[in-house]
mmCIF file of C-alpha atoms and ligand atoms in Angstrom:
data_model
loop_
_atom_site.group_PDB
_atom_site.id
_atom_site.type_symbol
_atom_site.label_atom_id
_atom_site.label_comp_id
_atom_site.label_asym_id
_atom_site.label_seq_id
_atom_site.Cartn_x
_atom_site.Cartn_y
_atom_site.Cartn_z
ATOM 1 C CA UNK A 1 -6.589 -20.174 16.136
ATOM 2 C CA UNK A 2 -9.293 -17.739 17.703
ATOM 3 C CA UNK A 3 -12.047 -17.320 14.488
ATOM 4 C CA UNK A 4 -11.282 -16.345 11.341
ATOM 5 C CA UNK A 5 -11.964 -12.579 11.159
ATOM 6 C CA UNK A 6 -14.895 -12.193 8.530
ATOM 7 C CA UNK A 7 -17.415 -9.766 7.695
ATOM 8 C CA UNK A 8 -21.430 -9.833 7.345
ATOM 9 C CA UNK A 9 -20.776 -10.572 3.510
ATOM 10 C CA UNK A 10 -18.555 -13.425 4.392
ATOM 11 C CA UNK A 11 -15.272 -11.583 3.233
ATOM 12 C CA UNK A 12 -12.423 -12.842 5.157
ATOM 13 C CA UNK A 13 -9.731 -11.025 6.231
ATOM 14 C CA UNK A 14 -5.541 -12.335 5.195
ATOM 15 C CA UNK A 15 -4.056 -9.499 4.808
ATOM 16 C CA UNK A 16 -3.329 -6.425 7.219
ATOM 17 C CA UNK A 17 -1.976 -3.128 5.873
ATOM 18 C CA UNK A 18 -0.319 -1.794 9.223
ATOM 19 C CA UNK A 19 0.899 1.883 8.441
ATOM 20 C CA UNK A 20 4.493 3.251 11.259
ATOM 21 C CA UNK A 21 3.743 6.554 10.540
ATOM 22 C CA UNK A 22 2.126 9.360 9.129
ATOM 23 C CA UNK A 23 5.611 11.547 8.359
ATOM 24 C CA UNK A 24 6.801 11.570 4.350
ATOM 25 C CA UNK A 25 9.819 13.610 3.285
ATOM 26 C CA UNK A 26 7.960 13.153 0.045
ATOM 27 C CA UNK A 27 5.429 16.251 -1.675
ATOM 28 C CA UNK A 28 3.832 13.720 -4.131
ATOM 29 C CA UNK A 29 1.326 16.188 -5.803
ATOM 30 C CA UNK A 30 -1.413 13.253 -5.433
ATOM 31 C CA UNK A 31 -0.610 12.765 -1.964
ATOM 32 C CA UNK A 32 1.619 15.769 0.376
ATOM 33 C CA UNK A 33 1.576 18.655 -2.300
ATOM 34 C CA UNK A 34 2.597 20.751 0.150
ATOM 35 C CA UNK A 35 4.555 17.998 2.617
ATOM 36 C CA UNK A 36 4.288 16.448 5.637
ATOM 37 C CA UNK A 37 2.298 18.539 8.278
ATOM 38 C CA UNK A 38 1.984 17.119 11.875
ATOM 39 C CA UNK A 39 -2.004 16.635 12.814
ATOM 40 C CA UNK A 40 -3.548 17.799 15.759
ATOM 41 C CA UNK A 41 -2.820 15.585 19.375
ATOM 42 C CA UNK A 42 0.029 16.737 21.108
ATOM 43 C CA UNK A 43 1.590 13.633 22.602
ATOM 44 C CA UNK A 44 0.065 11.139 20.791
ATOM 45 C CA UNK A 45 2.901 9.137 19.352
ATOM 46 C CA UNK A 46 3.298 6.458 16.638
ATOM 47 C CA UNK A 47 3.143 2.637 17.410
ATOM 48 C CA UNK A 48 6.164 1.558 19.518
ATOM 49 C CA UNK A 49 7.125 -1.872 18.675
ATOM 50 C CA UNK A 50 5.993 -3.969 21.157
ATOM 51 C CA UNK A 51 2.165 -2.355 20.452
ATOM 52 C CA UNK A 52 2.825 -3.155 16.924
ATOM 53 C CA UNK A 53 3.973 -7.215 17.779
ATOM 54 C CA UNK A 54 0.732 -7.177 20.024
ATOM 55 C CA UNK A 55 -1.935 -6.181 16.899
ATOM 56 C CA UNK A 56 0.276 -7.843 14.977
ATOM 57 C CA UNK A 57 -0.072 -10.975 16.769
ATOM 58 C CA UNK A 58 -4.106 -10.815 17.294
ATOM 59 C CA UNK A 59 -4.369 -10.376 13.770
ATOM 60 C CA UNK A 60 -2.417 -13.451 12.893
ATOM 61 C CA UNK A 61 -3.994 -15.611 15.531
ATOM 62 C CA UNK A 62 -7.335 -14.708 13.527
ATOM 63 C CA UNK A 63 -6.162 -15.830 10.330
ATOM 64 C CA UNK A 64 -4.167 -13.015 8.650
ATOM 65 C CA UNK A 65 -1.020 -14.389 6.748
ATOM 66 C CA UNK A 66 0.482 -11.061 5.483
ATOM 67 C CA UNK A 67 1.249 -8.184 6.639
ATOM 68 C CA UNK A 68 2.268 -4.650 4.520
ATOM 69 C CA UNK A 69 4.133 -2.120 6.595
ATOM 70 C CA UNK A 70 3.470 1.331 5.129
ATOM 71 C CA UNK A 71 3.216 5.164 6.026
ATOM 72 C CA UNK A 72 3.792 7.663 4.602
ATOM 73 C CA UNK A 73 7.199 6.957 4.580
ATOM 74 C CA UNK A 74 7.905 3.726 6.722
ATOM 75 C CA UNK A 75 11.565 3.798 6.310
ATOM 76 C CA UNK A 76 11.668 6.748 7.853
ATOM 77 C CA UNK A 77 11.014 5.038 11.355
ATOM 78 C CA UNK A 78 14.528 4.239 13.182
ATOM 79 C CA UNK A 79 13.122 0.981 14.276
ATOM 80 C CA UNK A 80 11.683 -0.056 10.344
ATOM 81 C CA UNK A 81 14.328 -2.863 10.575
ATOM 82 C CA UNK A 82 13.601 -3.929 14.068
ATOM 83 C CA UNK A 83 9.690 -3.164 12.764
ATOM 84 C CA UNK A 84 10.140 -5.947 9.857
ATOM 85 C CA UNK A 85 12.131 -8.719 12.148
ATOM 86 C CA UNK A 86 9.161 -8.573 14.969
ATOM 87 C CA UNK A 87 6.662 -8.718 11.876
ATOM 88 C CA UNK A 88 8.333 -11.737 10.412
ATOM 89 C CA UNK A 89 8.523 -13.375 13.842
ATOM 90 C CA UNK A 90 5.166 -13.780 14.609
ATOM 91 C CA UNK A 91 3.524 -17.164 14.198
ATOM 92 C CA UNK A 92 1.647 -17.519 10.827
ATOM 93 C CA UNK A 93 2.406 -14.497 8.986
ATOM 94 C CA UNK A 94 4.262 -16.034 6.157
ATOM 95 C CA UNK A 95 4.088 -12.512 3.586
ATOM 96 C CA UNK A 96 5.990 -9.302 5.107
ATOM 97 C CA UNK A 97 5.897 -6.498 2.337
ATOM 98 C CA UNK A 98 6.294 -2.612 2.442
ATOM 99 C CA UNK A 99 5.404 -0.116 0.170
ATOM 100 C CA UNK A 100 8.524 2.540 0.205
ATOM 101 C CA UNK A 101 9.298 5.916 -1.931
ATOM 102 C CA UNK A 102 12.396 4.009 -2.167
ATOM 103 C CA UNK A 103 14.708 6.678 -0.854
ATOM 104 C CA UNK A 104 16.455 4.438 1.681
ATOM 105 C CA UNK A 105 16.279 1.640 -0.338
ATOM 106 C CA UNK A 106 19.922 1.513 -2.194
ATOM 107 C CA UNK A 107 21.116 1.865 1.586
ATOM 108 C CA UNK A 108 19.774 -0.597 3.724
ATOM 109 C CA UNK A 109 17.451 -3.038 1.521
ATOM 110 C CA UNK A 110 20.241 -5.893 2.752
ATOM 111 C CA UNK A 111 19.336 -5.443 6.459
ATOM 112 C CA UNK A 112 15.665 -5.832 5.333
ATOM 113 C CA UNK A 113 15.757 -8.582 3.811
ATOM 114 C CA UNK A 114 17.959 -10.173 6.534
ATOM 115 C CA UNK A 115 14.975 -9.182 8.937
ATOM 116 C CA UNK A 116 12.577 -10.864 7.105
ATOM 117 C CA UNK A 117 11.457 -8.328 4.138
ATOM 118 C CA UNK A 118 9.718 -10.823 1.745
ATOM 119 C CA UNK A 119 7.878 -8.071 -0.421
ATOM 120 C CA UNK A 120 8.805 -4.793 -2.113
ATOM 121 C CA UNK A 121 6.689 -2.234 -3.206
ATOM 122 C CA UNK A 122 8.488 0.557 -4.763
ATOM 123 C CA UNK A 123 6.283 3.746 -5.995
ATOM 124 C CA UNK A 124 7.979 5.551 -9.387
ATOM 125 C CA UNK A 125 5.809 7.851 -10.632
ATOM 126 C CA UNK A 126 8.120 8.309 -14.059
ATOM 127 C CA UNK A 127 11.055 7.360 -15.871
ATOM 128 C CA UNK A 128 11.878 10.734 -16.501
ATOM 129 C CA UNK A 129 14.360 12.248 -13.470
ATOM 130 C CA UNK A 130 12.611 15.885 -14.544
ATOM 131 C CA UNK A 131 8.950 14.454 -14.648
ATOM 132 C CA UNK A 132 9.661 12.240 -11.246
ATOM 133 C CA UNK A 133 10.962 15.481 -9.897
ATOM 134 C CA UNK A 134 8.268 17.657 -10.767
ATOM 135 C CA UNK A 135 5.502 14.630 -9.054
ATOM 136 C CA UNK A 136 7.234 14.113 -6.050
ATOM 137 C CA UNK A 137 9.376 16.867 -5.226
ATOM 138 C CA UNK A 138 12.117 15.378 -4.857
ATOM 139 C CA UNK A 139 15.421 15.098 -7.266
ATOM 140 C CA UNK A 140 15.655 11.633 -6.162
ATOM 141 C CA UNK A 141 15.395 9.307 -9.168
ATOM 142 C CA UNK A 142 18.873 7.904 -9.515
ATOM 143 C CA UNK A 143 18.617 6.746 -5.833
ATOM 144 C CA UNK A 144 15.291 5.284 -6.036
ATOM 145 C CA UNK A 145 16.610 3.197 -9.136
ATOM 146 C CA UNK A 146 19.836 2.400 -7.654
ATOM 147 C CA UNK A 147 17.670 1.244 -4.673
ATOM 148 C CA UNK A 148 15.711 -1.069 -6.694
ATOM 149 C CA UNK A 149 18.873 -2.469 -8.730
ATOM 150 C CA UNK A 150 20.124 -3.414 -4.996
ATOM 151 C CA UNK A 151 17.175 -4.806 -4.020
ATOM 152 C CA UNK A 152 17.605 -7.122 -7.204
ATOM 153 C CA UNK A 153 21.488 -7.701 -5.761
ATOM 154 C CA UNK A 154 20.285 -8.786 -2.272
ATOM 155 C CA UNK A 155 18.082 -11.201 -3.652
ATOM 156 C CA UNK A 156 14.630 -10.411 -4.492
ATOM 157 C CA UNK A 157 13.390 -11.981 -7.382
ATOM 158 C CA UNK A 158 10.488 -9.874 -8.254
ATOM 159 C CA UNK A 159 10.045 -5.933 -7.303
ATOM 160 C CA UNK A 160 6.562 -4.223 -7.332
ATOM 161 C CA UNK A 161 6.419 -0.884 -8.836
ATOM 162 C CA UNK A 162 3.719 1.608 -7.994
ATOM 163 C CA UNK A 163 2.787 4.318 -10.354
ATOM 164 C CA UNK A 164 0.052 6.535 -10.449
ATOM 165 C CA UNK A 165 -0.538 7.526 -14.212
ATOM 166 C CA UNK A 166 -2.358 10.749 -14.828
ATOM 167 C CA UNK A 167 -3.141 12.329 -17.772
ATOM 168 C CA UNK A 168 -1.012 15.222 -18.959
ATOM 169 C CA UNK A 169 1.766 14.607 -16.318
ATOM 170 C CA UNK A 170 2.763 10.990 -17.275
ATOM 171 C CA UNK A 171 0.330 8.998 -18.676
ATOM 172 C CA UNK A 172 1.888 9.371 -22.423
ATOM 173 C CA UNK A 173 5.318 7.045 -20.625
ATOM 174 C CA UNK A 174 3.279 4.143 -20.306
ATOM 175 C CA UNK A 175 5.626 2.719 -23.531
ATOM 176 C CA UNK A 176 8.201 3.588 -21.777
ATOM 177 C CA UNK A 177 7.314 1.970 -18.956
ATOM 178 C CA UNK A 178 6.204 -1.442 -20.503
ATOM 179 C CA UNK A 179 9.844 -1.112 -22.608
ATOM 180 C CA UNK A 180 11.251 -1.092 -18.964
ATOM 181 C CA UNK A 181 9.953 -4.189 -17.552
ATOM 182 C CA UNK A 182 10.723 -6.105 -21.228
ATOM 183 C CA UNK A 183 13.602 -7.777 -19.487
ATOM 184 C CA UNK A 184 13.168 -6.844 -15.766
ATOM 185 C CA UNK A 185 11.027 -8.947 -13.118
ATOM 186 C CA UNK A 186 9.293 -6.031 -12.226
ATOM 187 C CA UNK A 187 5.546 -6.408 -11.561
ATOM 188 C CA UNK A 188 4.086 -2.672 -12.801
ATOM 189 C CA UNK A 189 1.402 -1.568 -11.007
ATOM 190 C CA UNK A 190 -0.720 1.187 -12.350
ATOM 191 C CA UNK A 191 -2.862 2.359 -9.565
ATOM 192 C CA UNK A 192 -6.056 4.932 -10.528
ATOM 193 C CA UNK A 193 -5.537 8.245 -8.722
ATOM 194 C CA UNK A 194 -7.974 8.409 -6.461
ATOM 195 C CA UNK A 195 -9.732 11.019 -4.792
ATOM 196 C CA UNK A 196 -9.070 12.303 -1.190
ATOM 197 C CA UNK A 197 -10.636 14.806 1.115
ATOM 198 C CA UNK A 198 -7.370 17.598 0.396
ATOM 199 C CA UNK A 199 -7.199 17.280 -3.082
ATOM 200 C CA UNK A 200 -8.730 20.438 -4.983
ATOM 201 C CA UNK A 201 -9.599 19.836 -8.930
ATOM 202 C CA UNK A 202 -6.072 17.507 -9.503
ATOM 203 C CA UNK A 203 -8.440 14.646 -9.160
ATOM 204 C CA UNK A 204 -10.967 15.924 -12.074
ATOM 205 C CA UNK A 205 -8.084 17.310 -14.541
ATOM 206 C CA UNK A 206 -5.982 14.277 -14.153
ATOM 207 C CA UNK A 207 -7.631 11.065 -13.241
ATOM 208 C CA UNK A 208 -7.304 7.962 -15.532
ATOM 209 C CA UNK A 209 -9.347 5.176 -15.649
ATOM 210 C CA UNK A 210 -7.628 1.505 -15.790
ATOM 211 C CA UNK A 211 -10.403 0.578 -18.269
ATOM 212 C CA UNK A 212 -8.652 1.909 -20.921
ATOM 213 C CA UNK A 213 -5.132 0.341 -19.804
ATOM 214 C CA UNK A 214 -6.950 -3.007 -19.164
ATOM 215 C CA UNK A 215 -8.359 -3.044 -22.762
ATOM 216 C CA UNK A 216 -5.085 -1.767 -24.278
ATOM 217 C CA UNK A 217 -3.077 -4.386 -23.000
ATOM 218 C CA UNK A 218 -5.567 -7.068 -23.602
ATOM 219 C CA UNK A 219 -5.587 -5.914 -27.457
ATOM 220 C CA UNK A 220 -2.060 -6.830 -27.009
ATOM 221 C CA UNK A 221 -1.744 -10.256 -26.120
ATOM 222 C CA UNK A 222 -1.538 -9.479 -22.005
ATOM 223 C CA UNK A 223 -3.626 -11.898 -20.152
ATOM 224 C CA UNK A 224 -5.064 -11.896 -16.641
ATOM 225 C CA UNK A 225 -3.398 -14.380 -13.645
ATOM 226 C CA UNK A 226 -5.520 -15.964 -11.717
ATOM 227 C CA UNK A 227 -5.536 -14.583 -7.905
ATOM 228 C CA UNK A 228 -4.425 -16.055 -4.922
ATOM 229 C CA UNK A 229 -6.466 -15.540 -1.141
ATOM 230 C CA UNK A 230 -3.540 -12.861 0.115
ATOM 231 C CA UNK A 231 -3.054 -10.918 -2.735
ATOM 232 C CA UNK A 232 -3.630 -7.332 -3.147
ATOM 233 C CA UNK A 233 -6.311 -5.714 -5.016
ATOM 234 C CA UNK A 234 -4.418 -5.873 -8.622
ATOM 235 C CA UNK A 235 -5.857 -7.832 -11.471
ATOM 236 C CA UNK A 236 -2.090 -8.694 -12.459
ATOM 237 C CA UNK A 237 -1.452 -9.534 -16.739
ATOM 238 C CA UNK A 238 1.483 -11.837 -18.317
ATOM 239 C CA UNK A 239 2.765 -11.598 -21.432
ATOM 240 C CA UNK A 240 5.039 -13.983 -23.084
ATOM 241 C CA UNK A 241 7.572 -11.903 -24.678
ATOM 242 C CA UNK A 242 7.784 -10.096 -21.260
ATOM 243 C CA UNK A 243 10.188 -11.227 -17.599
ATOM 244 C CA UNK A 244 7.936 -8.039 -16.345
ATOM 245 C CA UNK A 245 3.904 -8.128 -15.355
ATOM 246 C CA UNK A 246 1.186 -5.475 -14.932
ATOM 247 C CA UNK A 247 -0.928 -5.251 -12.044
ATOM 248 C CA UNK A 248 -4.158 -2.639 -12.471
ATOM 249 C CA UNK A 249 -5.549 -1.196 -9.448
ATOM 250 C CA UNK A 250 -8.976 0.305 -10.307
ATOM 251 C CA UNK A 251 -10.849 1.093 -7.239
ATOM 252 C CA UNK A 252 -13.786 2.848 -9.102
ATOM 253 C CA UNK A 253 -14.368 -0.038 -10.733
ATOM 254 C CA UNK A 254 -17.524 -1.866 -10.092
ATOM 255 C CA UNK A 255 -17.521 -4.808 -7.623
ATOM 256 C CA UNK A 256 -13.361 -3.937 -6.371
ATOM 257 C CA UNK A 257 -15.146 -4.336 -2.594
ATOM 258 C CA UNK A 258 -15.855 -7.850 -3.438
ATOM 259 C CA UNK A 259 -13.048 -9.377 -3.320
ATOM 260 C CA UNK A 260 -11.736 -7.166 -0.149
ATOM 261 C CA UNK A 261 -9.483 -8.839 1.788
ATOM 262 C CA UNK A 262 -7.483 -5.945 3.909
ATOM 263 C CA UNK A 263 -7.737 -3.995 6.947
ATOM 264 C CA UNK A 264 -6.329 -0.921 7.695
ATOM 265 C CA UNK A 265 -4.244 -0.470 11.349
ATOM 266 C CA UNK A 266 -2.766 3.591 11.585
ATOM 267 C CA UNK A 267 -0.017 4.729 12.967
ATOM 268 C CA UNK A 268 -1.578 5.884 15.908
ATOM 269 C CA UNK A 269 -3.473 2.907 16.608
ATOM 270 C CA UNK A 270 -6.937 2.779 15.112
ATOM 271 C CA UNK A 271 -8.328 0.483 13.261
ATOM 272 C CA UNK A 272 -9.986 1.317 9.627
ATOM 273 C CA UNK A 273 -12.493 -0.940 7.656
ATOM 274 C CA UNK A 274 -11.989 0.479 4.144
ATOM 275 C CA UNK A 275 -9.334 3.156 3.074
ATOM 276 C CA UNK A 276 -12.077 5.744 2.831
ATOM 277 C CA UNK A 277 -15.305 6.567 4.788
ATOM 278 C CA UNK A 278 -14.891 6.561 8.430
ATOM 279 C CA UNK A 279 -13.255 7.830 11.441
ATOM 280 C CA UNK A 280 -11.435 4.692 12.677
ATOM 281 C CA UNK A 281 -11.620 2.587 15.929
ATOM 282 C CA UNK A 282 -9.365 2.586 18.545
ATOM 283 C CA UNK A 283 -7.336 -0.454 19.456
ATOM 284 C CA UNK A 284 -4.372 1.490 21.095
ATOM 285 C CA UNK A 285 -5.808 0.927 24.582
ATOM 286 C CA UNK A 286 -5.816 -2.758 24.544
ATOM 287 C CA UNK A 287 -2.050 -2.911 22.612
ATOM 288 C CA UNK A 288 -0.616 -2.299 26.295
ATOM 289 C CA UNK A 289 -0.729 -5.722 27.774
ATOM 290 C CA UNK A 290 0.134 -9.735 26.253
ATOM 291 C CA UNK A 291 -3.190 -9.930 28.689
ATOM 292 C CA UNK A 292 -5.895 -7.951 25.960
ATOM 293 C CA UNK A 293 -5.465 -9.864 23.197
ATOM 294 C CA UNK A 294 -8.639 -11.649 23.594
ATOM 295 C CA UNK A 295 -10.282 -8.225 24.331
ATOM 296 C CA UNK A 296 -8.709 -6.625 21.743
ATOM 297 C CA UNK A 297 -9.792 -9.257 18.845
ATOM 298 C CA UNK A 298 -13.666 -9.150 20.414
ATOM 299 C CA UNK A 299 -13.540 -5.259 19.636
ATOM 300 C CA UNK A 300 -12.282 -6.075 16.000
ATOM 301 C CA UNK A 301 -14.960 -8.820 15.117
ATOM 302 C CA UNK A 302 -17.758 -6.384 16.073
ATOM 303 C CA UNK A 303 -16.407 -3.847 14.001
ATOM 304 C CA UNK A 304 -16.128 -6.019 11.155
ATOM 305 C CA UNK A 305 -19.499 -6.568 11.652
ATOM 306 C CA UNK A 306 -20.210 -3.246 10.707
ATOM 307 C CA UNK A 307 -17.675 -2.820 7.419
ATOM 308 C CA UNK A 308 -19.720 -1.616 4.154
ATOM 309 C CA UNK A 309 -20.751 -3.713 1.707
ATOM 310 C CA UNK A 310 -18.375 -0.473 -1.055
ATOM 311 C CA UNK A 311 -16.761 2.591 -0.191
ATOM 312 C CA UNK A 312 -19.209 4.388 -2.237
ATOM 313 C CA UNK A 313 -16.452 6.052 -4.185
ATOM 314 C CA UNK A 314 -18.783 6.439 -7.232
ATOM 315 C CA UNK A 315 -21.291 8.380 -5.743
ATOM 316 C CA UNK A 316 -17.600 10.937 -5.004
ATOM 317 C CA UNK A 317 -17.456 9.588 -1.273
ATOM 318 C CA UNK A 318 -13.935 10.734 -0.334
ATOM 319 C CA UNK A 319 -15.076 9.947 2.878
ATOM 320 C CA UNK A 320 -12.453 11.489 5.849
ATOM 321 C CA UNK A 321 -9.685 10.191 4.543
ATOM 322 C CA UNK A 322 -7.797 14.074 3.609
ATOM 323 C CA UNK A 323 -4.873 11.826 1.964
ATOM 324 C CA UNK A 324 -3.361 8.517 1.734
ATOM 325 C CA UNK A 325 -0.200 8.967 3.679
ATOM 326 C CA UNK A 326 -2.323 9.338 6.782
ATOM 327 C CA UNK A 327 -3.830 5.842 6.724
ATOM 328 C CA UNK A 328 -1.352 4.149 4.555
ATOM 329 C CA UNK A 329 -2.063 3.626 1.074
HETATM 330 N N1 SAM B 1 5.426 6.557 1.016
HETATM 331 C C1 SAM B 1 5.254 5.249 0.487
HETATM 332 C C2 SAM B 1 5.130 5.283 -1.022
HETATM 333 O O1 SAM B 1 4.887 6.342 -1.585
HETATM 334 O O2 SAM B 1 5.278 4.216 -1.614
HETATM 335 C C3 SAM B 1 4.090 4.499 1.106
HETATM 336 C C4 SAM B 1 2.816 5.256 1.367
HETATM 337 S S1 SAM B 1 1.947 5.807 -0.078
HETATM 338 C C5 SAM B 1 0.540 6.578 0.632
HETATM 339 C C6 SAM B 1 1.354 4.273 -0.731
HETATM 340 C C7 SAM B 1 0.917 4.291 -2.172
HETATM 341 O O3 SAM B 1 -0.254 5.066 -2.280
HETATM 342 C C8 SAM B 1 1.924 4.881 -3.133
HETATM 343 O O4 SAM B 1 2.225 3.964 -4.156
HETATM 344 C C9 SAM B 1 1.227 6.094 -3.696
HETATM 345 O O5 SAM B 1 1.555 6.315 -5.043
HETATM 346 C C10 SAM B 1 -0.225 5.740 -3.510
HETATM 347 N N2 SAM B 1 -1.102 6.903 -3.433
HETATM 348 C C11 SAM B 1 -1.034 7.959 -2.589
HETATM 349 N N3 SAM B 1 -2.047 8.823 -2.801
HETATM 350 C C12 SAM B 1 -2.784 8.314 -3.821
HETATM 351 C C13 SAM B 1 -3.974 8.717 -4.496
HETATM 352 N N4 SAM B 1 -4.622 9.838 -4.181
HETATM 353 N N5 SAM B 1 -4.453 7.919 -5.490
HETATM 354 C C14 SAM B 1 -3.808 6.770 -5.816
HETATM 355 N N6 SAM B 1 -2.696 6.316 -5.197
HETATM 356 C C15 SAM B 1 -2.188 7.078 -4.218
HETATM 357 FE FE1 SF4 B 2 5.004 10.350 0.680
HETATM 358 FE FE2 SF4 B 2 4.216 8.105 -0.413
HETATM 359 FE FE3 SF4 B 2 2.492 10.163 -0.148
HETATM 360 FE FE4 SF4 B 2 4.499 10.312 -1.906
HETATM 361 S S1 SF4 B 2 2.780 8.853 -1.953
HETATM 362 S S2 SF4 B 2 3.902 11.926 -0.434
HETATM 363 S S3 SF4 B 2 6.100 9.211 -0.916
HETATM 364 S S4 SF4 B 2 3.394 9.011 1.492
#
């Protein structure tokens, strides 16, 4: 194995969050209000798959063990399947997960799994078809669900479920949502909205901190799971008379950069320290050859040397991130 990719604060690095694309056919008002709008470079394409097995590979050669494909939406891509099977064939990288809207889930979760899918991510903003309508823009709960009650069919014994609670649009279904996962092996994960470069005052009339959640569910007999190297940001809660559990992502809270363990890839190629704060690096010119990958992992340890210590979200760094979909959330 080349070294260990690891920061100036002795952070190392398991777990790459590789977006496919930037496109969404998804207006989540948090994320695309107004839908997926191509940027700028004319004939600058997404990752083709054989630049995606080459950062891929570097990345596991340097110690990552799991990968997340993401987008926007990565099921989109033609290739997703073809995406996941060169993922899950590269030496070391033991964790392939997605994060999905879900809405080809109910269709072709089987052929994922077959390829090597071994983590789901599914985002549901509500239990409500109106409410989920009204978030995403889309009139596609009944799909979404059926998607996840085939995922359960094909064989996955746990689902993730992303929502994003804010207040006055859905916080007041968090009974609901903990009366869902009573009997389900869903893990719940209540991410904090966060703030992005597009966003006008959505962020300041609806944000809602975990802090709240955290202390709510503690006063309720949840209790926190220790964590292992590769996981995700969550601090994830059991509770006995639950088959469900709740992970909390709260990014504003103090010390969330300490245990970072990600990097970002885009679709385009660059590589991004932290989800906010900075203009990316490009790797795309040394994803052309088998030859650069000892090239291309030199130009990623010096940039590690130069990730932040935080993203400085406190101080209302949105930094140039304009959404989430663009660098994978
Ligand atoms: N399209 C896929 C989906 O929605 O699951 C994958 C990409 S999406 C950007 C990844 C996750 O980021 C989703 O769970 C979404 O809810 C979350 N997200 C997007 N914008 C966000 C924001 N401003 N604050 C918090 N979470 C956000
Ligand atoms: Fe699309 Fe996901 Fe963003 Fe919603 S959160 S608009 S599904 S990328």
């Amino acid at each position: 194995m080349a070294q260990q990719f690891e920061d100036r604060f002795h952070r190392k690095f398991y777990y790459l969050r590789l977006s496919v694309t930037d496109v969404c056919n998804f207006k989540c008002n948090y994320c695309l209000p107004d839908g997926y709008k191509p940027s700028g470079q004319k004939n600058s394409s997404f990752l083709a798959l054989p630049e995606i097995k080459r950062v891929v590979r570097a990345f596991a050669d340097c110690g990552t063990s799991k990968v997340r494909i993401t987008g926007g939406e990565p099921s989109l891509r033609k290739d997703f399947t073809d995406i996941i099977q060169t993922v899950a064939e590269t030496n070391g990288i033991n964790k392939i997960a997605t994060t999905t809207n879900g809405y080809r889930m109910e269709k072709q979760v089987a052929e994922w799994r077959e390829a090597g899918l071994t983590d789901i991510n599914v985002s549901v903003d509500s239990l409500d078809p109106r409410m989920f309508y009204q978030i995403t823009g889309e009139n596609k709960f009944s799909q979404v669900m059926g998607g996840i009650d085939r995922a359960f069919e094909v064989g996955y014994q746990q689902i993730k479920v992303n929502v994003v609670l804010m207040k006055d649009v859905n916080s007041q279904e968090l009974p609901a949502f903990l009366n869902w996962i009573k009997d389900r092996p869903i893990q719940l994960r209540f991410i904090e909205l966060m703030q992005t470069g597009e966003m006008d005052d959505l962020f300041q009339k609806h944000h809602v901190s975990g802090v709240g959640i955290r202390n709510q569910l503690i006063a309720n007999g949840w209790l926190l799971k220790a964590r292992a190297k590769n996981d995700g940001p969550a601090q994830v809660f059991i509770h006995p008379d639950y088959k469900g559990e709740i992970g909390l992502i709260m990014p504003y809270e103090k010390d969330f950069c300490e245990s970072c363990n990600r990097l970002r890839v885009s679709a385009k190629g660059k590589l991004h320290l932290c989800l906010f704060g900075e203009h990316g690096v490009e790797l795309r010119d040394l994803l052309q050859q088998d030859s650069q990958e000892e090239a291309l992992i030199q130009r990623i340890q010096e940039q590690l040397q130069t990730k932040s210590v935080s993203h400085f979200l406190h101080d209302g760094n949105s930094g140039m991130t304009p959404h989430l979909a663009s660098i994978g959330g």
